[in-house]
Amino acid sequence: MKSTVDRRTFIKLTTAASGALLVGVYLQSCESDKPPAMVHTFSPLIKIDTDGWVTLIAKNPEIGQGVKTSLPMILAEELGAAWNKVKVVQADYDEIYEEQWAGGSYAIILNWDLMRTAGAKVRQVLIQAASKKMNKAVSELSTANGEVRHLKSGDALPFEALLTEATQIPLPEEVEFKPLDAFEIVGKHVPQVDLDTLVNGGMRYSIDIKLPEMVYATVLKNPVHNGGTGTWDDTATRAVNGVIDIVELNNKAYGGRLIGPNSPNFVNGIAVVANTTWAAFKGAEKLKVVWDNDGAQRESSDGLMERFRAQLDHTTVERKDGDITQAQRNAASNYEAVYEVPFLAHVPMEPMNCTVDFREDLCEVWAPTQNPEALQQGLIKLFGLQPEQIKIHLPRIGGGFGRRYYVDYAMDTAILSKKMGRPVKLTWTREEDIKHDWYRPASVHKMTASMDGNGKVSGWRHILANASRKTSLGRDGRPAGTEIDEYEFPAGFIANLQLEYGHVISDVPLGQWRAVGHSATAFAVHSFLDELAFLNKRDPIDYFLEFLGPARMVPVVDEYAFDAGRLIAVVEKVRQLSNWDSSLPKGQGRGFAARKGAGSFIAEVITVSTDKNGKVKILGVDAVVDCGVVINPSGARAQVEGAILDGLSAALYGEITVKDGATVQSNFHDYRWMRMGEMPEMRIEFIENDLPPRGLGEPPLPPAAPALANAIFAATGQRIRKLPIKNVELGT
Amino acid sequence: MPSYTLRINNVKKTVSTDPDTPLLWVLRDLLDLTGTKFGCGKGLCGACTVQYKGNPVRSCTLAISSALEGDILTIEGLSPKEDHPVQRAWVELDVPQCGYCQSGQIMEAAALLSKNENLTDNDINAAMEGHICRCGTYSRIRKAIHLAAGKLEK
């Protein structure tokens, strides 16, 4: 398998730190009778001190996906460290780390080889140092549990006894990885780092930062998407105890709207600065604003969906295999269905916030961001700063789901801190968060299958119409891509296949939402396959397996092939796990969907019951996952449970609507997500293999909606073609 | 601004603020007790849950002027060394994902267990209904509450 990490990253991160860093640094000792430990830095990711403590740097933002534990586990594994003598330290943003972001389920994919290389290099110099000291051949030495061991004699030396010698040895260019069957940390259930402060309130998230002289702020943004600022009366606001200032946030003053996911764009509005967050909230509520909405389209959801439907006939072809027209003409039958999904908000539990201390020499930022590079670039564009004038800290993040890929709230904060000349902590209300999200695009999907007399599919046409997230930042932008790309399943499996995209320009701000395009396309594709199975009077799993054909590598595009065998294997396993072939009582039904995402293969079966009032109860979820090597079973299982619950919540309830250009929903009462009592039993199994680990934070999400909708069909005979399910009248 | 004396985690604290200031912001901004989290500001998500007179309350909607008569317990005061049975169970089952909602969940669970140790799944679901976890840790939370109940009996 070709590594996805480029050479440059490897060289920077796995070579010795600069000379200055190589010199040992004494730590302050807490106990006066004990000499302080001296820390030896081997590389930007690994330090070892003379007390035997290994410090590993967690480079990527932790948003709850577990990377602060899983990436250091890989480092520790190759190093041969003792996990109970490892300290994990969160990195600040630094260009040296590269790929220092959280998104697309990429953390493990991009860092697996990198972490192994970094760990193995330091292991090799420790072994070389031990070889001299112990007078044993390098080939007879190995590391484990914080020691270099000579297995034949049973002799061992702890890492701390080798530091002076080891730091004199240059890190090797070539490394040899540990064989997977020798792993002692990776693959074991490892409780996450930071558990103590996560249960005692001690964890400082970005929203908990407090600095000397800091003031607090909040924003009131123009509720109309793509609206301007306006004029306001702040008499009542200024009368609120604690209110210090009112500041206009006008993006025209900073170049206006800019295109692209790394844009420093922020939404027009007014900020209230005060001596507490509460005073700022109260002050913002009392602002009387006449917003300038001259430039806005003032759309409504109904009107937008109508435009998407109309756009199905005006498309560009994204992929064309064979001849779909000919296939349709030659088919015994053609079957068509249209599916629709709504806008979705992210609502991470930690509302949007940021703390900035904008000083003359340095702009220091504490941000809950999945995308620190975009934040840095935003500050450079907005203020003309140099990279070295910006310091970005990455505290733990209270959930992201794609929302924190955008850095609008951080731009707000930097403007305020610069204006106030002191540190500012900005906190958005939940209402501002929901009304000014970068929503999952709503979309309409028209599916057409051409079949022979036996129901075998010979032609597949999928047309998607929406306002793409890729043009979310301006109505003049053209899509840099779409939600349906050349990889969309079943590309490669069907000889005559056409994927098309109809683009509508809208003011509704759009962005990445967990599993990105898959969250919508999977619902259309896997509901449609279930419809085809029913149409042909076939069992849905049998029909899907026939649709996939034999286990083989299916070429999709140059250098990328789909391993059908791995998908078939998870489907067959979920069939057993769920007792798919057993009968269910009347009123209950099972639904199935299986898909590849972020390199992983997932099959899900959902069992539901519905009562005569149409209330759906999810009785159980069975999922089989092949993500290659599982780094940490505890964290991996948590990701699967969470992603499936997210998929189910969105399918049942998730819906953002716009009216007259503004978002209708405002808080958790009208943007509902599942609660504990609705959490179904989940049986989750992982396929064990030695293949490189792949993404897990997103892939279990997309199959959940179609599996649920297919289960409702099995239970009631009612087909769900439009999400969310709460809007569908279900009665039997 | 008026001055108020509160009893928080067995310590008397005096603050000056408007009478309508929610307890949440007194804790977070005036007293730097940031373990209690802001989630919705309307009592809809449970992230800000603390105990007042032994009962779970949403501190984002409880005005300071209404919180003067009894003891306030926050996550920071639940136990001296994160060894409350609920906290031990949370650690044992590796419950949190992002962790942001967990202070509120733990304070609710601790209040629930202080009144009833024999809990069914339905009892737990009903008591925890007011809490949202966007990461989906619900099943581990439910297991951890059962586990904590077992630890209490010992």
PDB file of C-alpha atoms in Angstrom, chain A residues 28-29 106 114 139 143 193 201 260 403 448 580 658 670 729:
ATOM      1  CA  GLN A  28      12.045  21.285  38.546  1.00  0.00           C
ATOM      2  CA  SER A  29      11.772  18.501  41.069  1.00  0.00           C
ATOM      3  CA  TYR A 106      -7.880  10.918   8.405  1.00  0.00           C
ATOM      4  CA  LEU A 114       4.607   8.384  10.473  1.00  0.00           C
ATOM      5  CA  SER A 139      20.310  -8.058  16.288  1.00  0.00           C
ATOM      6  CA  THR A 143      12.648  -3.064  23.460  1.00  0.00           C
ATOM      7  CA  VAL A 193      -5.386   9.815  28.534  1.00  0.00           C
ATOM      8  CA  GLY A 201     -13.951  19.105  36.065  1.00  0.00           C
ATOM      9  CA  GLY A 260     -12.790  28.224  -0.171  1.00  0.00           C
ATOM     10  CA  ARG A 403     -18.274  22.630  12.363  1.00  0.00           C
ATOM     11  CA  THR A 448     -32.519   5.343 -12.268  1.00  0.00           C
ATOM     12  CA  TRP A 580     -31.028 -11.799   9.420  1.00  0.00           C
ATOM     13  CA  VAL A 658     -34.716  28.516   6.328  1.00  0.00           C
ATOM     14  CA  ASP A 670     -36.422  22.630  17.964  1.00  0.00           C
ATOM     15  CA  GLU A 729     -46.774  10.048   8.572  1.00  0.00           C
TER      16      GLU A 729
END
